[in-house]
Every structure is written in C-alpha cells, then in structure tokens.
Coordinates of C-alpha atoms in Angstrom, one line a residue:
Chain A
K27 CA -5.7 -11.4 -12.9
Q28 CA -6.1 -10.8 -9.2
E29 CA -9.2 -8.5 -8.3
V30 CA -9.7 -7.0 -4.7
T31 CA -13.0 -5.9 -3.9
Q32 CA -13.8 -3.6 -0.8
I33 CA -17.7 -3.0 0.2
P34 CA -19.1 -0.7 1.3
A35 CA -16.7 2.3 -0.3
A36 CA -17.7 4.2 3.1
L37 CA -19.4 3.6 6.3
S38 CA -20.8 5.9 8.9
V39 CA -21.3 4.6 12.7
P40 CA -21.8 6.1 15.8
E41 CA -19.2 5.6 18.4
G42 CA -19.2 2.2 20.5
E43 CA -20.6 0.3 17.8
N44 CA -19.0 -2.8 16.6
L45 CA -18.2 -3.0 12.8
V46 CA -17.2 -5.6 9.8
L47 CA -15.1 -4.5 7.0
N48 CA -14.9 -6.9 3.9
C49 CA -12.6 -7.5 1.4
S50 CA -13.2 -10.3 -1.3
F51 CA -10.7 -11.8 -3.8
T52 CA -10.9 -13.7 -7.1
D53 CA -8.0 -16.0 -6.8
S54 CA -7.3 -18.1 -3.8
A55 CA -3.8 -18.8 -5.0
I56 CA -2.3 -16.3 -2.2
Y57 CA 0.4 -16.1 0.4
N58 CA -1.1 -13.8 2.7
L59 CA -3.5 -10.8 3.3
Q60 CA -2.5 -7.4 5.0
W61 CA -5.0 -4.9 6.5
F62 CA -3.8 -1.5 6.3
R63 CA -5.0 1.7 7.9
Q64 CA -4.8 5.2 6.2
D65 CA -5.3 8.6 7.0
P66 CA -5.8 11.6 4.8
G67 CA -2.6 12.6 3.1
K68 CA -0.8 10.1 5.1
G69 CA 1.1 6.6 4.1
L70 CA -0.3 3.1 4.9
T71 CA -0.1 1.6 8.6
S72 CA -0.2 -1.7 8.8
L73 CA -2.7 -3.0 11.1
L74 CA -2.8 -7.3 10.8
L75 CA -1.3 -9.6 8.5
I76 CA -3.0 -13.0 8.1
Q77 CA -0.7 -15.9 6.8
S78 CA -2.6 -18.1 4.0
S79 CA -2.6 -20.9 6.5
Q80 CA -4.2 -18.7 9.2
R81 CA -7.7 -18.3 9.9
E82 CA -7.6 -15.3 12.1
Q83 CA -5.3 -12.6 13.9
T84 CA -5.9 -10.3 16.6
S85 CA -4.4 -7.2 17.6
G86 CA -6.4 -5.2 20.7
R87 CA -9.9 -4.1 19.4
L88 CA -9.3 -5.4 15.9
N89 CA -9.8 -9.1 14.6
A90 CA -9.1 -10.0 11.0
S91 CA -10.4 -13.6 9.6
L92 CA -9.3 -15.3 6.2
D93 CA -11.4 -17.9 4.1
K94 CA -9.2 -18.5 1.6
S95 CA -11.7 -21.0 -0.5
S96 CA -14.3 -18.6 -0.5
G97 CA -12.0 -15.7 -1.1
R98 CA -13.0 -13.4 2.2
S99 CA -11.6 -11.6 4.5
T100 CA -13.2 -9.2 7.2
L101 CA -11.8 -6.7 9.7
Y102 CA -13.8 -6.6 12.6
I103 CA -13.4 -3.4 15.1
A104 CA -14.6 -3.5 18.5
A105 CA -16.4 -0.9 20.2
S106 CA -15.4 2.0 17.5
Q107 CA -13.9 5.4 18.6
P108 CA -13.9 8.6 16.7
G109 CA -9.8 7.9 16.1
D110 CA -10.6 4.7 14.5
S111 CA -12.1 7.2 11.7
A112 CA -9.7 6.3 8.3
T113 CA -9.7 4.8 5.2
Y114 CA -8.9 1.0 5.7
L115 CA -7.3 -1.2 2.9
C116 CA -7.0 -4.7 2.2
A117 CA -4.1 -6.1 0.3
V118 CA -3.3 -9.6 -1.2
R119 CA 0.0 -10.8 -1.9
G120 CA -0.1 -13.6 -4.8
G121 CA 2.5 -14.7 -7.5
Y122 CA 5.9 -13.8 -7.0
Q123 CA 6.5 -9.7 -5.1
K124 CA 2.8 -9.1 -6.9
V125 CA 0.5 -7.3 -3.8
T126 CA -3.1 -6.6 -5.3
F127 CA -4.7 -3.5 -3.4
G128 CA -8.6 -3.3 -2.7
T129 CA -10.0 0.8 -3.3
G130 CA -10.6 0.9 0.5
T131 CA -13.5 1.4 2.6
K132 CA -13.6 4.8 4.4
L133 CA -15.1 4.9 7.8
Q134 CA -16.5 7.7 9.5
V135 CA -17.3 7.3 13.6
I136 CA -19.6 9.9 14.8
P137 CA -19.0 11.0 18.5
Chain B
D107 CA 13.3 4.5 15.1
G108 CA 13.6 2.4 12.0
G109 CA 11.3 3.1 9.3
I110 CA 11.0 4.6 5.5
T111 CA 12.0 7.9 4.9
Q112 CA 10.0 10.0 2.0
S113 CA 11.0 13.3 0.5
P114 CA 9.6 16.0 -0.1
K115 CA 6.2 15.8 1.0
Y116 CA 4.8 17.6 -1.6
L117 CA 6.4 18.4 -5.2
F118 CA 5.3 20.6 -8.1
R119 CA 6.3 19.8 -11.7
K120 CA 6.5 22.2 -14.6
E121 CA 5.9 20.8 -18.0
G122 CA 8.7 19.0 -19.6
Q123 CA 10.7 18.5 -16.1
N124 CA 11.9 15.6 -14.8
V125 CA 11.5 15.3 -11.0
T126 CA 12.7 12.8 -8.4
L127 CA 11.5 11.6 -5.4
S128 CA 13.4 9.9 -2.6
C129 CA 12.7 7.0 -0.5
E130 CA 15.1 5.8 2.0
Q131 CA 14.8 2.6 4.7
N132 CA 16.7 1.6 7.7
L133 CA 15.1 -1.7 8.0
N134 CA 17.5 -3.7 6.1
H135 CA 14.9 -4.9 3.8
D136 CA 16.0 -6.3 0.3
A137 CA 12.7 -5.6 -1.5
M138 CA 11.7 -2.2 -2.3
Y139 CA 8.2 -0.5 -4.3
W140 CA 6.9 2.3 -5.9
Y141 CA 3.0 2.7 -5.9
R142 CA 1.0 5.4 -7.3
Q143 CA -2.3 5.8 -5.4
D144 CA -5.1 8.0 -7.3
P145 CA -8.4 9.2 -5.7
G146 CA -11.0 6.4 -5.7
Q147 CA -8.3 3.7 -7.4
G148 CA -6.5 1.1 -5.8
L149 CA -2.6 1.5 -5.3
R150 CA -0.8 0.8 -8.4
L151 CA 2.8 -0.7 -8.8
I152 CA 5.2 1.4 -10.6
Y153 CA 8.2 -0.5 -10.5
Y154 CA 9.6 -2.9 -7.6
S155 CA 13.3 -4.2 -6.6
Q156 CA 14.4 -7.1 -4.8
I157 CA 18.2 -6.3 -4.5
V158 CA 20.7 -3.6 -5.4
N159 CA 21.4 -2.9 -8.9
D160 CA 18.2 -5.0 -10.0
F161 CA 14.4 -3.5 -10.6
Q162 CA 11.5 -5.0 -12.3
K163 CA 8.6 -2.9 -13.9
G164 CA 5.1 -3.0 -12.2
D165 CA 2.0 -2.3 -14.1
I166 CA 2.3 1.1 -15.1
A167 CA 5.9 1.7 -15.3
E168 CA 5.9 4.0 -18.6
G169 CA 7.2 7.5 -17.8
Y170 CA 8.9 6.2 -14.8
S171 CA 12.5 5.4 -13.8
V172 CA 14.1 4.1 -11.0
S173 CA 17.5 2.9 -9.5
R174 CA 18.9 0.6 -6.9
E175 CA 22.4 1.8 -6.4
K176 CA 22.2 1.2 -2.3
K177 CA 20.2 -1.1 -0.3
E178 CA 18.8 1.9 1.7
S179 CA 17.8 3.5 -1.5
F180 CA 15.1 3.3 -4.2
P181 CA 14.2 6.7 -5.9
L182 CA 11.9 7.4 -8.3
T183 CA 12.0 9.9 -11.3
V184 CA 8.8 11.2 -12.9
T185 CA 9.9 11.9 -16.6
S186 CA 8.4 14.0 -18.9
A187 CA 6.8 11.4 -20.7
Q188 CA 4.6 10.8 -17.8
K189 CA 1.5 12.7 -19.1
N190 CA -0.2 12.4 -16.1
P191 CA 1.7 12.7 -13.3
T192 CA -0.7 14.2 -10.3
A193 CA -0.9 11.6 -7.5
F194 CA 0.5 10.7 -4.1
Y195 CA 3.4 8.5 -4.5
L196 CA 4.1 5.5 -1.8
C197 CA 7.4 3.9 -1.1
A198 CA 7.1 0.6 0.7
S199 CA 9.4 -2.1 1.6
S200 CA 9.4 -5.5 2.9
S201 CA 12.1 -8.0 3.7
G202 CA 11.9 -9.9 0.3
T203 CA 10.3 -13.1 1.6
L204 CA 6.7 -13.9 0.8
T205 CA 5.0 -14.1 3.9
E206 CA 6.4 -10.6 5.3
K207 CA 4.5 -8.0 5.3
L208 CA 4.6 -4.4 3.5
F209 CA 6.1 -1.2 5.3
F210 CA 5.2 2.2 4.0
G211 CA 6.6 5.5 4.0
S212 CA 4.6 8.8 4.5
G213 CA 4.2 9.6 0.7
T214 CA 4.9 12.3 -1.6
Q215 CA 2.0 14.3 -3.1
L216 CA 3.1 15.7 -6.7
S217 CA 1.0 18.1 -8.4
V218 CA 1.6 19.9 -12.0
L219 CA 2.0 23.2 -12.1

C-alpha cells in the first residue's frame, strides 16, 4: 500500500526566503506526482505535475523535482511572499486510477 | 471558463437524512472522483467513475452512493448509514489517462445538525 508523507507539517518563514517542501512515498511504481496548493476552505489548485520519466518541472518561482528511485519529491519556492501562505499537498498516482495524497505542509510566510 | 462546479458550498444534515452533493464539470473529462477531507488527514477516495453509467468504490465508500448518468455530472449522496459525515468533500476530474493531472472543484463543507 502506497504511503505518502510530508514533513514538516507546518513551516513559518520570513518573506523573501527560499524554501523547500518535502514529499516522500513508499512505492516507486508511480505514473506521476502532482503538487497542489490549498487555501483554507477551498479546493485544491494544481501547481506542477511531474511524470515518472521526468526529473523536474518549473513554473515561475516554483520548481518541483522527482527522484523516483528514492521515493522523494521536493517543491522549491523562490523568494517567498505572504501570498504563498497556504497548505501544500503532494499526490502520487500509482496503480489504475489510484491517487494517494500526503497530509500536507502548512506554510506561513511572515511579512 | 472550463472547470468543476460543486454545490452547495455549505450543507447541513439532520439525523436520519440523506443529502446529495452536486458536482458538474465542463472539461469534457471522462473520469470523475469524490474525496473526503478531514482535518489532519490526507484526502481519501470515496468513489470514482471512468465512464458514464459505471463507477467503482474507493477506500471509504460505506454510507455513500453515486450515479453517473451524464458525462458532466457525478452527484454524491451521503446516506443516513454514514454515521460520521462531517467533513469537507471534494470532487475532481481528469481526462482518464494515467499521465494526466487532476482538477478539483471548490468543495462542499457538510456538517451535522
């Protein structure tokens, strides 16, 4: 059974810092990994999708990497802003239509 | 704008009552999903459907039912058999291929009166 872990559960940083969020998974037989952002009381917004054959994806200040063999992904946020404050979740797509989510990292960026 | 619409945003259930959550998408996606989110827990899959008139149970299907009569619509009924229904419910869709991303609606918060 796939298990997805995100550490730390919460993170507080001053504005302008570069930061890294971590996601680890136990079964490396995956099709892709997706990073989401969730604001309080809202749905999930897709940030980046990395296919199993890819090593990284970039969008603006965000960069996600994938090391399938070690079961790890990182989300790098450059020059953090207060508007980046949210919960960040990773999700791994494994067997047929099976997507497993982590419990998320709650990020607070302090002005 | 293409997307997924969930309604209502807030819903209250009385004891013994069935309630239905709506999910509509105009992305022309084949696959649709229902997830439940509880504080401090990851999203858990309730039901999913890959094609009209077909759906499969997820990890926590007991006390829930779904239908998929149209490609655009995938309503979820929370029955009286679900003894702990208070949660945030999220509907998602994807093209149906294993390499494509998931898109989510804005969610419905269900509470028990």
